[in-house]
Amino acid sequence: MSTFRIRHLYSGLTESIQSALGRRDPFLPPRRLIDTIGGGDFKAVGQEFFRYFTELGNLKPTDRVLDIGCGCGRMAVPLIPFLSKDGGYWGFDIVRSGIDWCQRNIAAKDPRFHFEWADVYNKAYNPEGTQPAGRYVFPYPDGFFDFVFLTSVFTHMLAQDMENYLAEISRVLKGDGRCLISFFLLNAQSRELLRRGSSSIDFQYEVPNGATSSLKAPEAAVAFDEAFIRDRFEANRLRLAEPIRYGSWCGRSDFLSYQDMTVSQKESTARS
Ligand SMILES: C[S@@+](CC[C@H](N)C(=O)[O-])C[C@H]1O[C@@H](n2cnc3c(N)ncnc32)[C@H](O)[C@@H]1O
């Protein structure tokens, strides 16, 4: 048995004992699920992004919120005490285990929260998926949401797929609705830092409209050209709020978070 498997079995057993004794936070998923979204401090990262949602994205308690690529609920948990009875949360992801956990541990106790599994292909996350992300239609009506966010999701999708998701985001957002998305953006500064070897991820392989760190598993980490992202936002009537809050991923000394953070607002129908 591998060391990795033994470690997971051991932490799974410890977690079950803690839960049985009522000593485990009921909104903390097991370590094996946290590892599927990159590991780290589940609560601290959720709190960090909650600040960006409210301070940069102007998230309000009465908002209807969509969390695309919600994983095992890291961003949903801080919204439990925040959303009012008039607000609501919808999340979907392509990894079933995270969605099952969220349905059992969050949605089953709180009718404001909804989680859905999408059978969409991603080489890194759901290689058995049957639907291409480039044609996936989100299961929500037009103009349903006030606020949509994607944290560390477009950093795992290729350009054609991301373009379809942006069009879907624009469709499901209300006029004037807001959207917060994290990216790895390639511009003069980040490309220069990459060239110098300062980046934490080596985006050495060019792919259409961006670059990846691995040709074998391109979705492991994807960066997009900033000019392309700006163009796609405009094409989808998403007005980008300036400045983009750049991240530390490429070795920059002045940053907000690890990834680059964009906030945009859908043009209202009245203005179109
Ligand atoms: C690094 S994890 C981040 C999870 C979550 N957003 C968070 O910050 O806690 C990337 C997530 O994107 C999801 N993902 C990848 N491709 C997707 C797609 N086409 N549609 C929805 N989710 C996707 C993965 O399944 C995974 O849960």
Short mmCIF file of C-alpha atoms and ligand atoms in Angstrom, two decimals:
data_model
loop_
_atom_site.label_atom_id
_atom_site.label_comp_id
_atom_site.label_asym_id
_atom_site.label_seq_id
_atom_site.Cartn_x
_atom_site.Cartn_y
_atom_site.Cartn_z
CA MET A 1 0.00 0.00 0.00
CA SER A 2 1.40 3.46 -0.93
CA THR A 3 2.33 6.04 1.73
CA PHE A 4 -0.27 8.36 0.18
CA ARG A 5 -3.03 5.76 0.66
CA ILE A 6 -1.93 5.00 4.23
CA ARG A 7 -1.94 8.74 5.07
CA HIS A 8 -5.47 9.11 3.66
CA LEU A 9 -6.74 6.03 5.54
CA TYR A 10 -5.22 7.33 8.78
CA SER A 11 -6.66 10.84 8.40
CA GLY A 12 -10.03 9.36 7.36
CA LEU A 13 -10.13 7.26 10.54
CA THR A 14 -9.13 10.21 12.75
CA GLU A 15 -11.80 12.38 11.11
CA SER A 16 -14.51 9.74 11.64
CA ILE A 17 -13.63 9.46 15.34
CA GLN A 18 -13.62 13.25 15.76
CA SER A 19 -17.03 13.51 13.99
CA ALA A 20 -18.50 10.72 16.16
CA LEU A 21 -17.31 12.57 19.28
CA GLY A 22 -18.80 15.82 17.98
CA ARG A 23 -15.33 17.36 17.91
CA ARG A 24 -15.12 18.04 14.18
CA ASP A 25 -16.43 21.15 12.45
CA PRO A 26 -19.52 19.89 10.55
CA PHE A 27 -18.65 22.20 7.62
CA LEU A 28 -15.09 20.91 7.21
CA PRO A 29 -14.91 18.22 4.49
CA PRO A 30 -12.57 15.25 4.90
CA ARG A 31 -8.93 15.83 3.93
CA ARG A 32 -9.20 13.52 0.89
CA LEU A 33 -11.80 15.91 -0.61
CA ILE A 34 -9.83 19.04 0.33
CA ASP A 35 -6.87 17.48 -1.49
CA THR A 36 -8.93 17.28 -4.72
CA ILE A 37 -9.12 21.10 -4.76
CA GLY A 38 -5.43 21.61 -4.05
CA GLY A 39 -5.21 21.10 -0.25
CA GLY A 40 -4.25 23.95 2.08
CA ASP A 41 -6.24 25.67 4.84
CA PHE A 42 -9.88 25.17 3.78
CA LYS A 43 -11.33 27.76 6.19
CA ALA A 44 -8.69 30.46 5.70
CA VAL A 45 -8.92 30.34 1.88
CA GLY A 46 -12.72 30.49 2.06
CA GLN A 47 -12.54 33.53 4.35
CA GLU A 48 -9.98 35.24 2.12
CA PHE A 49 -12.23 34.91 -0.94
CA PHE A 50 -15.33 35.89 1.02
CA ARG A 51 -13.59 39.26 1.61
CA TYR A 52 -13.00 39.65 -2.14
CA PHE A 53 -16.64 38.77 -2.89
CA THR A 54 -17.94 41.45 -0.53
CA GLU A 55 -15.23 44.12 -0.86
CA LEU A 56 -14.45 43.85 -4.60
CA GLY A 57 -17.59 42.15 -5.93
CA ASN A 58 -20.10 43.98 -3.70
CA LEU A 59 -21.80 40.69 -2.77
CA LYS A 60 -25.00 41.34 -0.79
CA PRO A 61 -26.91 39.03 1.61
CA THR A 62 -29.97 39.11 -0.65
CA ASP A 63 -28.05 38.07 -3.78
CA ARG A 64 -28.64 34.92 -5.81
CA VAL A 65 -25.14 33.50 -6.16
CA LEU A 66 -23.63 30.99 -8.62
CA ASP A 67 -20.35 29.23 -7.73
CA ILE A 68 -19.00 27.54 -10.90
CA GLY A 69 -16.57 24.70 -10.12
CA CYS A 70 -17.57 24.78 -6.44
CA GLY A 71 -15.47 21.72 -5.51
CA CYS A 72 -16.28 20.60 -1.94
CA GLY A 73 -17.82 23.88 -0.79
CA ARG A 74 -14.81 25.97 0.26
CA MET A 75 -16.49 29.18 -0.95
CA ALA A 76 -20.01 28.09 0.02
CA VAL A 77 -19.24 27.66 3.75
CA PRO A 78 -18.54 31.36 4.51
CA LEU A 79 -21.80 32.25 2.76
CA ILE A 80 -23.92 30.17 5.20
CA PRO A 81 -24.05 32.87 7.92
CA PHE A 82 -23.96 35.72 5.36
CA LEU A 83 -26.83 35.11 2.93
CA SER A 84 -30.26 36.22 4.12
CA LYS A 85 -33.44 34.19 3.69
CA ASP A 86 -34.06 36.09 0.43
CA GLY A 87 -30.63 35.21 -0.93
CA GLY A 88 -29.59 31.84 -2.32
CA TYR A 89 -26.58 29.83 -3.42
CA TRP A 90 -26.21 27.47 -6.41
CA GLY A 91 -22.98 25.57 -7.08
CA PHE A 92 -21.97 23.00 -9.66
CA ASP A 93 -18.87 20.95 -10.29
CA ILE A 94 -17.72 18.04 -12.42
CA VAL A 95 -16.22 16.01 -9.52
CA ARG A 96 -19.01 13.99 -7.96
CA SER A 97 -17.48 13.30 -4.52
CA GLY A 98 -17.32 17.01 -3.60
CA ILE A 99 -20.91 17.60 -4.74
CA ASP A 100 -22.17 14.56 -2.77
CA TRP A 101 -20.49 15.87 0.39
CA CYS A 102 -21.98 19.37 -0.08
CA GLN A 103 -25.46 17.96 -0.71
CA ARG A 104 -25.31 15.82 2.45
CA ASN A 105 -23.64 18.34 4.75
CA ILE A 106 -24.85 21.74 3.55
CA ALA A 107 -27.91 21.56 1.25
CA ALA A 108 -29.70 18.87 3.28
CA LYS A 109 -29.73 21.23 6.29
CA ASP A 110 -30.25 24.54 4.50
CA PRO A 111 -32.79 25.04 1.68
CA ARG A 112 -31.03 28.20 0.45
CA PHE A 113 -28.13 26.03 -0.80
CA HIS A 114 -28.20 23.92 -4.00
CA PHE A 115 -25.43 21.72 -5.45
CA GLU A 116 -25.38 19.95 -8.78
CA TRP A 117 -22.99 17.53 -10.48
CA ALA A 118 -22.22 18.20 -14.16
CA ASP A 119 -20.99 15.29 -16.27
CA VAL A 120 -18.49 17.47 -18.13
CA TYR A 121 -15.08 16.36 -19.41
CA ASN A 122 -11.84 17.77 -18.03
CA LYS A 123 -8.66 15.76 -18.52
CA ALA A 124 -7.36 16.63 -15.05
CA TYR A 125 -10.60 16.53 -13.02
CA ASN A 126 -13.15 14.36 -14.83
CA PRO A 127 -11.53 12.33 -17.60
CA GLU A 128 -14.66 10.10 -17.80
CA GLY A 129 -16.96 13.10 -18.36
CA THR A 130 -19.26 12.68 -21.37
CA GLN A 131 -20.17 16.30 -22.21
CA PRO A 132 -17.64 18.75 -23.69
CA ALA A 133 -17.23 21.92 -21.60
CA GLY A 134 -17.24 23.89 -24.85
CA ARG A 135 -20.92 23.04 -25.38
CA TYR A 136 -22.21 22.72 -21.81
CA VAL A 137 -25.38 24.68 -21.10
CA PHE A 138 -25.66 25.73 -17.45
CA PRO A 139 -28.86 24.33 -15.88
CA TYR A 140 -30.25 27.78 -14.91
CA PRO A 141 -32.58 30.25 -16.61
CA ASP A 142 -31.45 33.48 -18.28
CA GLY A 143 -30.88 36.46 -15.97
CA PHE A 144 -31.21 34.38 -12.77
CA PHE A 145 -28.13 35.44 -10.78
CA ASP A 146 -26.90 38.67 -9.15
CA PHE A 147 -23.39 37.40 -8.55
CA VAL A 148 -21.33 34.66 -10.24
CA PHE A 149 -17.85 33.58 -9.22
CA LEU A 150 -15.14 31.14 -10.32
CA THR A 151 -12.16 30.68 -8.02
CA SER A 152 -9.30 28.71 -9.52
CA VAL A 153 -11.47 27.16 -12.26
CA PHE A 154 -10.52 29.02 -15.47
CA THR A 155 -6.95 28.22 -14.39
CA HIS A 156 -7.89 24.59 -15.26
CA MET A 157 -9.80 25.07 -18.52
CA LEU A 158 -8.70 25.57 -22.14
CA ALA A 159 -9.67 28.61 -24.21
CA GLN A 160 -12.55 27.16 -26.24
CA ASP A 161 -14.20 25.74 -23.10
CA MET A 162 -13.64 28.94 -21.14
CA GLU A 163 -15.23 30.96 -23.97
CA ASN A 164 -18.42 28.90 -23.80
CA TYR A 165 -18.53 29.31 -20.00
CA LEU A 166 -18.13 33.11 -20.32
CA ALA A 167 -21.07 33.21 -22.73
CA GLU A 168 -23.13 31.10 -20.29
CA ILE A 169 -22.12 33.36 -17.38
CA SER A 170 -23.34 36.37 -19.32
CA ARG A 171 -26.61 34.57 -20.12
CA VAL A 172 -27.43 33.58 -16.52
CA LEU A 173 -26.41 36.95 -15.02
CA LYS A 174 -29.02 39.67 -14.52
CA GLY A 175 -28.36 43.03 -16.21
CA ASP A 176 -25.90 44.86 -13.89
CA GLY A 177 -25.08 41.50 -12.24
CA ARG A 178 -21.47 41.07 -11.11
CA CYS A 179 -18.88 38.40 -11.66
CA LEU A 180 -15.57 37.64 -9.92
CA ILE A 181 -13.12 35.34 -11.72
CA SER A 182 -9.55 34.38 -10.88
CA PHE A 183 -7.02 33.75 -13.67
CA PHE A 184 -3.35 33.40 -14.45
CA LEU A 185 -2.97 36.29 -16.91
CA LEU A 186 -0.13 36.60 -19.37
CA ASN A 187 0.98 40.18 -20.01
CA ALA A 188 4.34 41.92 -20.47
CA GLN A 189 5.15 41.77 -16.75
CA SER A 190 4.16 38.15 -16.06
CA ARG A 191 5.81 36.95 -19.29
CA GLU A 192 9.06 38.69 -18.30
CA LEU A 193 8.92 37.12 -14.81
CA LEU A 194 8.27 33.72 -16.40
CA ARG A 195 11.26 34.23 -18.71
CA ARG A 196 13.45 35.03 -15.70
CA GLY A 197 12.29 31.86 -13.89
CA SER A 198 10.52 33.75 -11.05
CA SER A 199 7.10 32.13 -11.55
CA SER A 200 5.75 29.46 -9.18
CA ILE A 201 4.31 27.68 -12.26
CA ASP A 202 6.31 27.25 -15.43
CA PHE A 203 3.88 28.01 -18.25
CA GLN A 204 6.34 26.83 -20.85
CA TYR A 205 4.01 25.42 -23.52
CA GLU A 206 1.97 27.75 -25.73
CA VAL A 207 -1.66 26.71 -26.35
CA PRO A 208 -4.30 28.76 -28.24
CA ASN A 209 -4.63 32.16 -26.51
CA GLY A 210 -2.41 31.18 -23.59
CA ALA A 211 0.00 28.66 -22.14
CA THR A 212 0.07 25.53 -20.00
CA SER A 213 2.59 23.94 -17.66
CA SER A 214 2.13 20.43 -19.09
CA LEU A 215 1.40 19.08 -22.54
CA LYS A 216 0.42 15.70 -21.07
CA ALA A 217 -2.23 17.22 -18.80
CA PRO A 218 -2.82 20.77 -20.13
CA GLU A 219 -5.69 21.45 -17.70
CA ALA A 220 -3.35 20.99 -14.71
CA ALA A 221 -2.60 24.73 -14.96
CA VAL A 222 -3.65 27.14 -17.72
CA ALA A 223 -2.76 30.82 -18.22
CA PHE A 224 -4.52 33.10 -20.72
CA ASP A 225 -3.29 36.14 -22.61
CA GLU A 226 -4.72 39.18 -20.83
CA ALA A 227 -5.60 40.82 -24.19
CA PHE A 228 -7.66 37.74 -25.13
CA ILE A 229 -9.54 37.78 -21.81
CA ARG A 230 -10.28 41.51 -22.16
CA ASP A 231 -11.60 40.91 -25.66
CA ARG A 232 -13.79 37.97 -24.57
CA PHE A 233 -15.25 39.93 -21.64
CA GLU A 234 -16.23 42.72 -24.01
CA ALA A 235 -17.72 40.27 -26.54
CA ASN A 236 -19.91 38.89 -23.74
CA ARG A 237 -21.03 42.30 -22.47
CA LEU A 238 -19.04 41.95 -19.27
CA ARG A 239 -17.56 45.33 -18.34
CA LEU A 240 -14.23 44.80 -16.58
CA ALA A 241 -13.67 46.89 -13.44
CA GLU A 242 -10.20 48.44 -13.42
CA PRO A 243 -7.66 47.78 -12.19
CA ILE A 244 -7.30 44.02 -12.44
CA ARG A 245 -5.89 42.90 -9.06
CA TYR A 246 -2.81 41.00 -10.09
CA GLY A 247 -1.51 38.03 -8.09
CA SER A 248 1.81 36.76 -6.80
CA TRP A 249 1.85 33.51 -8.85
CA CYS A 250 4.46 34.77 -11.33
CA GLY A 251 6.74 36.22 -8.66
CA ARG A 252 5.42 39.81 -8.56
CA SER A 253 6.18 41.76 -5.39
CA ASP A 254 2.99 43.86 -5.44
CA PHE A 255 -0.14 41.67 -5.34
CA LEU A 256 -3.53 41.06 -3.74
CA SER A 257 -3.73 37.25 -3.71
CA TYR A 258 -2.03 34.32 -5.42
CA GLN A 259 -4.06 34.37 -8.66
CA ASP A 260 -5.07 37.42 -10.71
CA MET A 261 -8.54 38.67 -9.75
CA THR A 262 -11.05 40.20 -12.17
CA VAL A 263 -14.39 41.76 -11.33
CA SER A 264 -16.85 42.58 -14.10
CA GLN A 265 -20.41 43.74 -14.46
CA LYS A 266 -22.88 42.67 -17.11
CA GLU A 267 -24.19 45.56 -19.17
CA SER A 268 -27.81 46.20 -18.28
CA THR A 269 -30.35 45.50 -21.02
CA ALA A 270 -31.58 49.10 -20.76
CA ARG A 271 -28.20 50.33 -22.05
CA SER A 272 -27.88 47.84 -24.91
C1 LIG B 1 -8.64 24.11 -7.82
S1 LIG B 1 -10.27 23.49 -7.73
C2 LIG B 1 -11.12 24.91 -7.06
C3 LIG B 1 -12.44 24.55 -6.41
C4 LIG B 1 -13.23 25.71 -5.85
N1 LIG B 1 -13.56 26.69 -6.87
C5 LIG B 1 -12.48 26.36 -4.72
O1 LIG B 1 -11.84 27.41 -4.94
O2 LIG B 1 -12.54 25.82 -3.63
C6 LIG B 1 -10.81 23.51 -9.43
C7 LIG B 1 -12.24 23.04 -9.59
O3 LIG B 1 -12.69 23.31 -10.91
C8 LIG B 1 -13.54 22.24 -11.27
N2 LIG B 1 -13.71 22.23 -12.73
C9 LIG B 1 -12.79 21.96 -13.68
N3 LIG B 1 -13.35 22.03 -14.91
C10 LIG B 1 -14.65 22.37 -14.71
C11 LIG B 1 -15.75 22.59 -15.57
N4 LIG B 1 -15.64 22.47 -16.89
N5 LIG B 1 -16.94 22.93 -15.03
C12 LIG B 1 -17.08 23.06 -13.69
N6 LIG B 1 -16.07 22.85 -12.82
C13 LIG B 1 -14.88 22.50 -13.33
C14 LIG B 1 -12.82 21.02 -10.71
O4 LIG B 1 -13.63 19.90 -10.66
C15 LIG B 1 -12.38 21.54 -9.35
O5 LIG B 1 -13.33 21.31 -8.36
#
